Tab-separated table of C-alpha atoms and ligand atoms in Angstrom:
chain	number	residue	atom	x	y	z
A	347	MET	CA	-23.998	-11.966	10.243
A	348	ALA	CA	-22.625	-13.356	13.546
A	349	MET	CA	-22.312	-11.057	16.343
A	350	GLY	CA	-21.594	-11.131	20.175
A	351	ALA	CA	-21.118	-13.868	22.231
A	352	ASP	CA	-19.736	-16.451	19.940
A	353	ALA	CA	-17.207	-14.103	18.352
A	354	ILE	CA	-14.277	-15.797	16.403
A	355	GLU	CA	-10.968	-14.763	17.622
A	356	LEU	CA	-8.388	-13.949	15.420
A	357	SER	CA	-4.681	-12.881	14.967
A	358	TYR	CA	-4.251	-9.856	13.192
A	359	PHE	CA	-1.116	-8.458	11.773
A	360	PRO	CA	-1.818	-5.210	10.560
A	361	GLY	CA	1.762	-4.286	8.746
A	362	CYS	CA	3.385	-0.786	8.589
A	363	SER	CA	1.405	0.836	6.450
A	364	LEU	CA	-1.903	0.329	8.227
A	365	ALA	CA	-0.008	1.138	11.578
A	366	THR	CA	1.044	4.406	10.120
A	367	SER	CA	0.473	6.233	6.583
A	368	ALA	CA	-2.905	4.331	6.071
A	369	ARG	CA	-4.677	4.518	9.604
A	370	GLU	CA	-7.911	5.271	8.475
A	371	ASN	CA	-7.868	1.782	6.358
A	372	ASN	CA	-6.919	0.343	9.556
A	373	ARG	CA	-9.745	1.797	11.646
A	374	SER	CA	-12.647	1.138	9.056
A	375	LEU	CA	-11.434	-2.462	8.897
A	376	LEU	CA	-11.142	-2.792	12.568
A	377	LYS	CA	-14.750	-1.526	12.792
A	378	VAL	CA	-16.035	-3.915	9.960
A	379	CYS	CA	-14.502	-6.854	11.552
A	380	LYS	CA	-16.124	-6.353	14.574
A	381	LYS	CA	-19.280	-5.511	13.348
A	382	LEU	CA	-19.116	-9.186	11.112
A	383	GLY	CA	-18.401	-10.650	14.701
A	384	TYR	CA	-14.932	-11.567	14.673
A	385	ARG	CA	-12.810	-10.427	17.730
A	386	ILE	CA	-9.207	-9.414	16.438
A	387	VAL	CA	-6.061	-9.864	18.763
A	388	GLU	CA	-3.206	-7.939	17.209
A	389	LEU	CA	-0.389	-9.805	17.107
A	390	GLU	CA	1.890	-8.955	19.942
A	391	ASP	CA	5.071	-7.207	18.957
A	392	TRP	CA	4.937	-7.634	15.194
A	393	ASN	CA	7.598	-6.204	12.715
A	394	CYS	CA	7.889	-5.488	9.467
A	395	CYS	CA	7.640	-8.397	6.567
A	396	GLY	CA	10.327	-6.269	4.789
A	397	SER	CA	7.851	-5.089	2.139
A	398	SER	CA	9.861	-5.317	-1.287
A	399	SER	CA	12.698	-3.836	0.064
A	400	ALA	CA	14.078	-6.966	1.911
A	401	HIS	CA	13.829	-9.812	-0.900
A	402	SER	CA	14.797	-7.787	-3.427
A	403	ILE	CA	18.569	-7.359	-1.403
A	404	GLN	CA	18.765	-10.425	0.203
A	405	SER	CA	16.595	-13.705	0.522
A	406	ASP	CA	17.183	-14.741	3.691
A	407	LEU	CA	16.174	-11.253	5.622
A	408	ALA	CA	13.130	-11.431	3.934
A	409	PHE	CA	12.202	-15.195	5.462
A	410	HIS	CA	13.362	-14.234	8.741
A	411	PHE	CA	11.274	-11.036	8.758
A	412	ALA	CA	8.648	-13.273	7.911
A	413	CYS	CA	9.175	-16.349	9.714
A	414	ARG	CA	9.522	-14.000	13.395
A	415	ASN	CA	5.659	-12.939	12.645
A	416	LEU	CA	4.648	-16.337	11.883
A	417	ALA	CA	6.494	-17.650	15.159
A	418	LEU	CA	4.792	-14.661	17.163
A	419	ALA	CA	1.327	-16.503	16.140
A	420	PRO	CA	-0.371	-18.168	18.846
A	421	ALA	CA	-1.620	-21.963	17.646
A	422	GLY	CA	-5.602	-22.362	16.838
A	423	ARG	CA	-6.213	-18.906	15.859
A	424	PRO	CA	-5.978	-17.456	12.003
A	425	LEU	CA	-3.812	-14.948	11.207
A	426	LEU	CA	-5.512	-12.641	9.870
A	427	VAL	CA	-3.154	-10.033	7.159
A	428	ALA	CA	-5.028	-6.923	5.631
A	429	CYS	CA	-2.032	-5.522	3.519
A	430	PRO	CA	-1.671	-7.600	0.548
A	431	SER	CA	2.216	-7.492	-0.053
A	432	CYS	CA	2.628	-8.168	3.694
A	433	MET	CA	0.176	-11.686	2.796
A	434	LEU	CA	2.554	-12.117	0.057
A	435	ARG	CA	5.613	-12.012	1.992
A	436	LEU	CA	3.928	-14.175	4.858
A	437	GLN	CA	2.390	-17.066	2.540
A	438	GLN	CA	5.967	-17.314	0.354
A	439	ALA	CA	7.476	-17.896	3.823
A	440	GLN	CA	5.096	-20.227	4.597
A	441	LEU	CA	5.468	-22.096	1.306
A	442	HIS	CA	9.099	-22.085	1.719
A	443	LEU	CA	9.083	-23.571	5.081
A	444	LYS	CA	6.211	-26.515	3.849
A	445	GLU	CA	8.892	-27.323	1.351
A	446	ASP	CA	12.292	-27.452	2.962
A	447	PRO	CA	13.047	-29.223	5.703
A	448	GLN	CA	16.057	-27.181	5.998
A	449	ALA	CA	14.430	-23.736	6.425
A	450	CYS	CA	12.246	-25.858	8.987
A	451	GLU	CA	15.302	-26.015	11.067
A	452	THR	CA	16.721	-22.476	10.319
A	453	TYR	CA	13.291	-21.849	11.886
A	454	GLU	CA	13.477	-23.847	14.804
A	455	ARG	CA	16.709	-22.828	15.855
A	456	MET	CA	15.938	-19.103	15.448
A	457	TRP	CA	12.642	-18.976	16.799
A	458	GLY	CA	12.620	-21.857	19.414
A	459	ARG	CA	9.550	-23.321	18.473
A	460	PRO	CA	7.992	-25.967	15.742
A	461	VAL	CA	6.835	-24.754	12.668
A	462	ASP	CA	2.771	-24.524	12.759
A	463	PRO	CA	2.051	-26.526	9.664
A	464	ASN	CA	-1.524	-25.898	10.240
A	465	LEU	CA	-1.588	-21.864	10.714
A	466	ASP	CA	-4.288	-20.840	8.265
A	467	ILE	CA	-3.029	-17.160	7.028
A	468	LEU	CA	-6.296	-15.377	5.978
A	469	HIS	CA	-6.705	-12.572	4.018
A	470	PHE	CA	-9.238	-9.566	5.336
A	471	PHE	CA	-11.536	-10.636	2.138
A	472	GLU	CA	-12.312	-14.056	3.051
A	473	LEU	CA	-13.662	-12.673	5.769
A	474	LEU	CA	-16.438	-11.154	3.698
A	475	GLU	CA	-17.467	-13.894	1.227
A	476	GLY	CA	-20.340	-15.329	3.273
A	477	ALA	CA	-20.852	-12.491	5.549
A	478	PHE	CA	-22.184	-10.706	2.874
A	479	ARG	CA	-24.188	-13.234	0.863
A	480	ALA	CA	-27.237	-12.667	3.304
A	481	ALA	CA	-27.567	-9.340	2.585
A	482	GLY	CA	-30.601	-7.384	4.049
A	483	PRO	CA	-32.899	-4.917	2.653
A	484	GLU	CA	-31.123	-2.021	4.046
A	485	LEU	CA	-27.851	-3.158	2.715
A	486	LYS	CA	-29.091	-4.018	-0.643
A	487	THR	CA	-29.310	-0.001	-1.395
A	488	ALA	CA	-26.586	1.409	1.227
A	489	LEU	CA	-24.352	2.492	-1.621
A	490	LYS	CA	-27.109	2.802	-4.522
A	491	GLY	CA	-26.033	4.873	-6.975
A	492	LEU	CA	-22.412	4.712	-6.756
A	493	ARG	CA	-20.097	3.989	-9.821
A	494	PHE	CA	-16.898	2.520	-8.886
A	495	VAL	CA	-13.927	0.677	-10.514
A	496	PRO	CA	-12.368	-1.652	-8.115
A	497	TYR	CA	-8.717	-1.510	-7.985
A	498	TYR	CA	-6.962	-4.579	-6.653
A	499	GLY	CA	-3.225	-3.821	-7.632
A	500	CYS	CA	-0.618	-6.363	-8.037
A	501	MET	CA	0.087	-7.935	-4.844
A	502	LEU	CA	-2.783	-10.025	-4.856
A	503	ILE	CA	-1.743	-11.774	-8.307
A	504	ARG	CA	-0.007	-14.819	-7.100
A	505	PRO	CA	3.402	-16.143	-8.597
A	506	PRO	CA	3.370	-19.403	-10.009
A	507	ALA	CA	4.469	-21.138	-6.535
A	508	LEU	CA	1.331	-19.764	-5.151
A	509	ARG	CA	-1.107	-20.782	-7.979
A	510	HIS	CA	-3.338	-23.058	-5.621
A	511	ALA	CA	-3.576	-19.901	-3.296
A	512	LYS	CA	-7.170	-18.556	-2.761
A	513	ASP	CA	-7.862	-15.582	-5.979
A	514	TYR	CA	-9.588	-12.962	-4.791
A	515	HIS	CA	-10.196	-10.887	-8.024
A	516	GLY	CA	-13.807	-10.304	-8.547
A	517	LEU	CA	-14.694	-10.253	-4.488
A	518	MET	CA	-15.117	-6.147	-4.417
A	519	GLU	CA	-17.250	-6.143	-7.189
A	520	LYS	CA	-19.531	-8.911	-5.781
A	521	ILE	CA	-19.893	-7.253	-2.258
A	522	LEU	CA	-20.248	-3.697	-3.213
A	523	SER	CA	-22.722	-4.523	-6.034
A	524	ALA	CA	-24.826	-6.703	-3.389
A	525	CYS	CA	-24.723	-3.345	-1.254
A	526	GLY	CA	-26.067	-1.606	-4.348
A	527	ALA	CA	-22.876	0.203	-5.692
A	528	GLN	CA	-22.227	-0.461	-9.818
A	529	PRO	CA	-19.096	-2.040	-10.455
A	530	LEU	CA	-17.433	-1.286	-13.945
A	531	VAL	CA	-15.653	-3.046	-16.023
A	532	TRP	CA	-12.448	-1.123	-16.686
A	533	SER	CA	-8.635	-1.475	-18.220
A	534	HIS	CA	-6.407	-1.755	-15.303
A	535	PRO	CA	-7.931	-3.317	-11.942
A	536	SER	CA	-4.555	-5.412	-11.339
A	537	ARG	CA	-2.062	-3.540	-12.983
A	538	CYS	CA	0.792	-2.386	-10.606
A	539	CYS	CA	0.685	1.248	-9.007
A	540	GLY	CA	4.677	1.441	-8.989
A	541	THR	CA	5.097	0.833	-5.382
A	542	PHE	CA	8.556	1.762	-3.748
A	543	LEU	CA	9.536	3.546	-7.319
A	544	SER	CA	7.470	6.461	-6.046
A	545	VAL	CA	10.359	7.793	-3.925
A	546	ALA	CA	12.937	6.667	-5.929
A	547	LYS	CA	11.839	6.961	-9.819
A	548	PRO	CA	8.676	9.700	-9.434
A	549	ALA	CA	9.155	10.488	-13.080
A	550	VAL	CA	8.463	6.608	-13.985
A	551	VAL	CA	5.902	6.190	-11.741
A	552	THR	CA	3.274	9.466	-12.345
A	553	PRO	CA	2.526	7.988	-16.077
A	554	MET	CA	2.085	4.557	-14.726
A	555	VAL	CA	-0.890	6.219	-12.216
A	556	ASN	CA	-1.972	8.776	-14.560
A	557	GLN	CA	-2.956	5.624	-16.742
A	558	ILE	CA	-4.882	3.880	-13.923
A	559	ILE	CA	-6.672	7.022	-12.946
A	560	GLN	CA	-7.652	8.145	-16.848
A	561	GLY	CA	-8.826	4.286	-17.104
A	562	ALA	CA	-11.259	4.954	-14.370
A	563	ILE	CA	-12.096	8.395	-15.861
A	564	ASP	CA	-12.699	6.763	-19.106
A	565	VAL	CA	-15.349	4.482	-17.926
A	566	GLU	CA	-16.934	7.249	-16.349
A	567	ALA	CA	-16.430	6.018	-12.437
A	568	ASP	CA	-17.458	8.042	-9.667
A	569	CYS	CA	-14.430	6.980	-7.799
A	570	ILE	CA	-11.383	4.074	-7.391
A	571	VAL	CA	-11.856	1.375	-4.959
A	572	THR	CA	-8.514	-0.125	-3.534
A	573	ALA	CA	-7.459	-3.625	-1.619
A	574	CYS	CA	-3.822	-1.970	-0.969
A	575	ALA	CA	-2.874	0.681	1.254
A	576	MET	CA	0.075	1.304	-0.686
A	577	CYS	CA	-1.534	1.636	-3.911
A	578	TYR	CA	-3.994	3.712	-2.184
A	579	LEU	CA	-1.208	6.215	-1.406
A	580	ASN	CA	0.766	6.145	-4.701
A	581	LEU	CA	-2.587	6.790	-6.377
A	582	GLU	CA	-3.137	9.762	-4.006
A	583	ILE	CA	0.606	11.265	-4.425
A	584	ARG	CA	1.356	10.526	-7.937
A	585	CYS	CA	-1.453	11.451	-10.425
A	586	SER	CA	-0.550	14.615	-12.094
A	587	LEU	CA	-4.035	14.908	-14.487
A	588	LYS	CA	-5.927	17.853	-13.826
A	589	HIS	CA	-9.282	15.758	-13.096
A	590	GLN	CA	-8.697	13.495	-10.052
A	591	LEU	CA	-11.135	10.823	-8.711
A	592	PRO	CA	-11.603	10.223	-5.152
A	593	ILE	CA	-10.186	6.770	-3.948
A	594	PHE	CA	-11.755	4.759	-1.237
A	595	HIS	CA	-9.893	1.920	0.930
A	596	PHE	CA	-12.505	-0.817	0.484
A	597	SER	CA	-13.122	-1.067	4.157
A	598	GLU	CA	-14.320	2.303	4.362
A	599	LEU	CA	-17.271	1.672	1.916
A	600	LEU	CA	-17.831	-1.344	3.809
A	601	SER	CA	-17.987	0.866	6.788
A	602	ILE	CA	-20.895	2.781	4.985
A	603	ALA	CA	-22.703	-0.248	3.722
A	604	LEU	CA	-22.910	-1.475	7.087
A	605	GLY	CA	-24.475	1.500	8.553
A	606	MET	CA	-21.600	2.858	10.376
A	607	GLY	CA	-20.745	5.775	8.114
A	608	ILE	CA	-18.017	7.309	7.750
A	609	LYS	CA	-15.726	8.988	10.677
A	610	LYS	CA	-14.410	12.369	9.815
A	611	SER	CA	-11.053	11.525	11.007
A	612	TRP	CA	-10.411	9.501	7.935
A	613	LEU	CA	-11.906	11.549	5.466
A	614	THR	CA	-9.591	14.310	6.520
A	615	ARG	CA	-6.594	12.051	5.581
A	616	HIS	CA	-7.727	11.711	2.098
A	617	LEU	CA	-5.701	14.128	-0.187
A	618	VAL	CA	-8.316	14.029	-3.027
A	619	ASP	CA	-11.241	14.864	-0.540
A	620	PRO	CA	-14.087	12.430	-1.458
A	621	VAL	CA	-16.940	14.333	0.843
A	622	PRO	CA	-18.701	16.409	-2.134
A	623	LEU	CA	-18.844	12.720	-4.082
A	624	LEU	CA	-20.585	11.188	-0.345
A	625	LYS	CA	-22.524	14.069	-0.265
A	626	ALA	CA	-24.595	14.085	-4.003
A	627	LYS	CA	-24.951	10.459	-3.521
A	628	GLY	CA	-26.146	10.910	-0.018
A	629	PHE	CA	-24.162	8.495	1.899
A	630	MET	CA	-23.148	11.702	4.327
A	631	HIS	CA	-25.787	14.457	5.444
B	746	MET	CA	37.360	-2.938	-16.455
B	747	GLU	CA	34.110	-4.237	-15.069
B	748	THR	CA	32.926	-5.107	-18.444
B	749	THR	CA	35.755	-7.985	-18.871
B	750	ALA	CA	36.468	-9.059	-15.222
B	751	PRO	CA	35.082	-12.747	-14.869
B	752	ILE	CA	31.921	-13.188	-13.165
B	753	ARG	CA	33.033	-14.603	-9.271
B	754	ILE	CA	29.666	-16.001	-8.553
B	755	THR	CA	30.611	-19.357	-7.740
B	756	ALA	CA	33.809	-18.230	-5.720
B	757	LYS	CA	35.669	-19.510	-8.473
B	758	PRO	CA	37.443	-16.888	-10.697
B	759	SER	CA	37.001	-19.261	-13.577
B	760	SER	CA	33.226	-19.691	-13.712
B	761	THR	CA	32.218	-20.785	-16.685
B	762	HIS	CA	28.715	-19.719	-18.725
B	763	TRP	CA	27.348	-23.230	-17.701
B	764	ASP	CA	28.441	-22.654	-13.792
B	765	LEU	CA	26.715	-19.312	-13.935
B	766	ILE	CA	23.502	-20.485	-15.466
B	767	ARG	CA	23.100	-23.249	-12.841
B	768	THR	CA	23.703	-20.903	-10.100
B	769	ILE	CA	21.205	-18.660	-11.526
B	770	LEU	CA	18.736	-21.595	-11.691
B	771	ALA	CA	19.514	-23.126	-8.287
B	772	GLN	CA	19.121	-19.743	-6.698
B	773	SER	CA	15.975	-18.789	-8.422
B	774	ARG	CA	14.450	-22.114	-8.523
B	775	THR	CA	12.862	-21.346	-11.781
B	776	GLU	CA	13.845	-23.060	-15.315
B	777	PHE	CA	14.078	-19.821	-17.233
B	778	ARG	CA	15.624	-22.098	-20.178
B	779	ARG	CA	11.991	-22.636	-21.334
B	780	CYS	CA	11.868	-18.909	-22.299
B	781	PHE	CA	10.576	-18.856	-25.973
B	782	HIS	CA	10.797	-15.408	-26.093
B	783	CYS	CA	7.127	-14.511	-26.418
B	784	GLN	CA	7.578	-11.315	-24.750
B	785	SER	CA	4.098	-11.647	-22.910
B	786	CYS	CA	6.076	-10.752	-19.740
B	787	GLY	CA	7.136	-7.602	-21.267
B	788	GLY	CA	3.973	-6.767	-22.429
B	789	GLY	CA	2.418	-7.087	-19.002
B	790	CYS	CA	5.253	-5.380	-17.212
B	791	PRO	CA	4.482	-1.938	-15.892
B	792	VAL	CA	7.672	-0.477	-15.981
B	793	SER	CA	9.004	-2.048	-19.372
B	794	HIS	CA	8.637	1.730	-21.150
B	795	ALA	CA	11.678	2.711	-18.633
B	796	MET	CA	13.935	-0.612	-19.301
B	797	THR	CA	16.308	-1.094	-21.668
B	798	TYR	CA	16.055	-5.070	-22.212
B	799	ARG	CA	12.899	-6.076	-20.728
B	800	PRO	CA	11.852	-9.078	-18.673
B	801	ASN	CA	12.341	-11.459	-21.301
B	802	GLY	CA	15.782	-9.631	-22.705
B	803	ILE	CA	17.640	-10.230	-19.589
B	804	ILE	CA	16.615	-13.886	-19.743
B	805	ARG	CA	18.124	-13.793	-23.426
B	806	LEU	CA	21.592	-11.978	-22.048
B	807	ILE	CA	21.730	-14.702	-19.438
B	808	GLN	CA	21.150	-17.465	-22.166
B	809	LEU	CA	23.752	-15.895	-24.372
B	810	GLY	CA	26.208	-16.227	-21.821
B	811	LEU	CA	26.394	-12.032	-20.765
B	812	VAL	CA	25.655	-12.576	-17.239
B	813	ARG	CA	27.573	-9.058	-16.780
B	814	GLU	CA	25.474	-7.047	-18.891
B	815	ALA	CA	22.742	-8.286	-17.180
B	816	LEU	CA	23.983	-7.369	-14.176
B	817	GLN	CA	25.024	-3.615	-15.189
B	818	SER	CA	21.471	-3.460	-16.876
B	819	SER	CA	18.624	-0.982	-14.894
B	820	ASP	CA	16.284	-3.220	-15.886
B	821	ILE	CA	17.046	-5.507	-12.618
B	822	TRP	CA	16.652	-2.082	-10.489
B	823	LEU	CA	13.343	-0.915	-12.170
B	824	CYS	CA	11.652	-4.139	-11.587
B	825	ILE	CA	9.457	-3.881	-8.628
B	826	GLY	CA	8.635	-7.715	-8.534
B	827	CYS	CA	4.881	-7.066	-9.049
B	828	ASN	CA	4.718	-10.895	-10.172
B	829	THR	CA	2.718	-9.610	-13.599
B	830	CYS	CA	5.438	-10.984	-15.455
B	831	SER	CA	5.284	-14.817	-13.888
B	832	MET	CA	1.593	-14.855	-13.960
B	833	VAL	CA	1.170	-13.920	-17.839
B	834	CYS	CA	4.045	-16.213	-18.634
B	835	PRO	CA	2.888	-19.077	-21.062
B	836	GLN	CA	5.590	-21.579	-19.411
B	837	ALA	CA	5.463	-20.708	-15.880
B	838	ILE	CA	8.744	-19.090	-15.786
B	839	ASP	CA	9.105	-17.118	-12.328
B	840	ILE	CA	10.624	-13.953	-13.658
B	841	ALA	CA	10.273	-11.864	-10.947
B	842	ALA	CA	11.872	-14.226	-8.843
B	843	LEU	CA	14.812	-14.591	-11.530
B	844	MET	CA	14.988	-10.657	-11.085
B	845	ASP	CA	15.597	-11.022	-7.340
B	846	VAL	CA	18.456	-13.140	-8.052
B	847	MET	CA	19.720	-10.816	-10.416
B	848	ARG	CA	19.884	-8.119	-8.209
B	849	HIS	CA	21.633	-10.380	-4.859
B	850	MET	CA	24.025	-11.173	-7.615
B	851	ALA	CA	24.827	-7.207	-8.750
B	852	ILE	CA	25.166	-6.687	-5.002
B	853	GLU	CA	27.689	-9.550	-4.090
B	854	GLU	CA	29.636	-9.020	-7.109
B	855	GLY	CA	29.724	-5.413	-6.569
B	856	VAL	CA	28.497	-4.390	-9.932
B	857	SER	CA	28.249	-0.810	-9.265
B	858	PRO	CA	24.256	-0.467	-9.811
B	859	ALA	CA	22.847	1.584	-12.436
B	860	GLU	CA	20.173	2.520	-10.403
B	861	PRO	CA	21.854	3.513	-7.271
B	862	GLY	CA	18.991	5.750	-6.047
B	863	ILE	CA	16.845	2.235	-6.079
B	864	LEU	CA	19.280	0.080	-3.905
B	865	ALA	CA	20.014	2.951	-1.808
B	866	PHE	CA	15.793	3.308	-0.812
B	867	HIS	CA	16.300	-0.544	-0.525
B	868	ARG	CA	19.091	0.133	2.047
B	869	GLU	CA	17.481	2.836	3.952
B	870	VAL	CA	14.500	0.630	4.434
B	871	VAL	CA	16.006	-2.512	5.525
B	872	ASN	CA	18.181	-0.359	7.872
B	873	SER	CA	15.125	1.216	9.333
B	874	ILE	CA	13.715	-2.095	10.005
B	875	HIS	CA	16.972	-3.170	11.818
B	876	ARG	CA	16.740	-0.093	13.697
B	877	TYR	CA	13.055	-0.073	15.292
B	878	GLY	CA	11.772	-3.815	13.604
B	879	ARG	CA	9.429	-1.578	11.476
B	880	THR	CA	9.980	0.688	8.709
B	881	HIS	CA	9.567	4.519	9.576
B	882	LYS	CA	8.840	6.090	6.190
B	883	LEU	CA	9.871	9.938	7.333
B	884	GLU	CA	12.889	8.819	8.464
B	885	ILE	CA	13.689	6.704	5.361
B	886	MET	CA	12.742	9.437	3.067
B	887	LEU	CA	14.818	11.894	4.974
B	888	ARG	CA	18.091	9.875	4.825
B	889	TYR	CA	17.447	8.499	1.235
B	890	LYS	CA	17.322	12.479	0.384
B	891	ILE	CA	20.514	12.960	2.032
B	892	ARG	CA	22.128	9.704	0.474
B	893	MET	CA	21.133	11.075	-3.014
B	894	LEU	CA	22.096	14.930	-1.874
B	895	ASP	CA	18.373	15.679	-3.624
B	896	MET	CA	16.452	17.790	-0.472
B	897	PHE	CA	14.267	19.788	-2.709
B	898	SER	CA	12.695	17.505	-5.337
B	899	ASP	CA	9.014	16.224	-4.391
B	900	PHE	CA	9.384	18.783	-1.149
B	901	ASP	CA	5.399	19.187	-2.280
B	902	VAL	CA	4.550	15.881	-1.810
B	903	GLY	CA	6.465	16.015	1.159
B	904	LEU	CA	4.446	19.041	2.951
B	905	LYS	CA	1.463	17.124	1.590
B	906	MET	CA	1.714	13.669	3.527
B	907	LEU	CA	3.070	15.625	6.170
B	908	ALA	CA	-0.162	17.631	6.225
B	909	LYS	CA	-2.569	14.826	5.765
B	910	ARG	CA	-0.389	12.838	8.736
B	911	LYS	CA	0.356	10.485	6.910
B	912	LEU	CA	3.748	10.732	7.759
B	913	ASP	CA	4.276	9.806	11.418
B	914	LEU	CA	7.047	12.193	13.049
B	915	ARG	CA	8.145	9.336	15.380
B	916	PRO	CA	8.839	5.560	14.262
B	917	SER	CA	6.657	2.813	15.661
B	918	LYS	CA	9.171	0.157	17.066
B	919	ILE	CA	8.723	-3.366	18.026
B	920	SER	CA	9.848	-4.069	21.941
B	921	ASP	CA	12.167	-6.738	21.598
B	922	ARG	CA	15.155	-5.287	20.698
B	923	LYS	CA	17.686	-7.875	20.551
B	924	VAL	CA	15.708	-9.961	17.794
B	925	MET	CA	16.446	-7.547	14.892
B	926	LYS	CA	20.204	-7.587	15.735
B	927	ARG	CA	19.891	-11.213	15.610
B	928	ILE	CA	18.298	-12.022	12.179
B	929	PHE	CA	20.904	-9.264	10.590
B	930	GLU	CA	23.761	-11.255	12.031
B	931	ALA	CA	21.934	-14.657	10.726
B	932	CYS	CA	21.759	-13.176	7.628
B	933	ARG	CA	25.480	-11.793	8.017
B	934	VAL	CA	24.571	-8.343	7.285
B	935	PRO	CA	27.610	-5.916	8.626
B	936	PRO	CA	26.859	-4.930	11.948
B	937	ASN	CA	26.378	-1.194	10.831
B	938	GLY	CA	23.604	-2.341	8.356
B	939	TYR	CA	23.914	-1.549	4.712
B	940	GLY	CA	26.051	1.316	4.390
B	941	ARG	CA	25.568	4.922	5.709
C	1616	LIG	S1	6.541	-14.568	-21.109
C	1616	LIG	FE1	7.865	-16.503	-20.494
C	1616	LIG	S2	7.926	-17.319	-22.105
C	1616	LIG	FE2	7.276	-15.638	-22.778
C	1616	LIG	S3	9.196	-13.923	-23.276
C	1616	LIG	FE3	8.701	-13.898	-21.107
C	1616	LIG	S4	10.019	-15.440	-19.925
C	1616	LIG	FE4	9.834	-16.022	-21.931
C	1617	LIG	S1	8.029	-8.263	-11.556
C	1617	LIG	FE1	9.581	-6.893	-12.488
C	1617	LIG	S2	9.596	-7.491	-14.648
C	1617	LIG	FE2	7.861	-8.870	-14.137
C	1617	LIG	S3	6.195	-7.682	-14.454
C	1617	LIG	FE3	6.691	-6.860	-12.621
C	1617	LIG	S4	8.478	-5.283	-12.847
C	1617	LIG	FE4	8.248	-6.263	-14.753
């Protein structure tokens, strides 16, 4: 694991969820990045990517929202994204720019700079691949005994146009098992959590969420680990099962695995209290 | 009235079925005519339990020239754009992109949405971005509730989220105050946003 002076610089796009409702996700993620030797520079004055709503009602809006962020990214530095939904929006805009010269013209007119064809949009997961390969002995047992199901949600699924983009499925299993945790094979790793229907149609979303959590209970998981802050929120607020499982952001478990523990200020933001589980497994005293 | 009125999508009141298909093809950039109705999309769709036609049913309606029925369905609004269908389709049809186009058409055509609440929600999100450059969840939820005249459902969930500090009282704003106005003007959104 690289550390110190030769830190690699990355621009960072947190997105609205991580900046607000999932602050614990953001904080743990930044800590992990730092520990892995990255210097993270938040994209100055970034704006919302439009989420599911902009493209649902007007494609130009979604395109411009994403493009403004791409235009803010300084050249020569990869753009790190943590939220799978923002990631998809930014990638789709970038693809559109690559394929459509007219879109490039619009971009240049709007933002007064040429499209940077080499801008590398990286998902947080990409930083982890190499870093955990050479796991030291402490790391190998850091999460020993934790039975988890990896939950990727649907935003890491790539539509046909992005079929050549990187596929991140399997990474949570690989990394957390390198830290001693036990991944379980289960029914719903990529099932959609219901996203915005959680507000407009809670009655449609509750059975969806219950199915997901029941799937985890059926394989006797201790907890669900999420890749997406929006999924995390829906799983927490829309489950109506009597028995609920603690849910962790992937980055929170990485923080424990890397010996930095889990902060009280993150834990108090969980709706399903994970403390009893963490204590029982000896990850917290 | 609405069921028989011709669709003006191509700005000509006399649009034929073929014009419509061509427009939908051009906008969605996906060859949905390849669909052989294997229904894999519906099988994977997480909200198909709440839909009337399910994703391949929407394609079938378009193929049969029943575009208005498709535009009037709940299905196009219930679709959350999760891309599951697009991923599993053996014919590589981007059904999620097609659903986007159907929503845009429904709005342009002024078809009254079968799920007004969902459209209202999208509008509140976009209006929030118009105001702040970012989404302010608490305000979106309150405005949505006022718009839907439904202040009391989900009260407990709202309180829990507030208690856990998941809903910030104040919005996070971008500092470039003019840029959102420029974007919205470029997209020809009316200056007061998407309706009040
Ligand atoms: S999966 Fe593809 S081919 Fe099969 S019914 Fe759906 S759209 Fe048609
Ligand atoms: S994108 Fe829409 S239609 Fe396709 S699976 Fe998801 S919710 Fe269903």
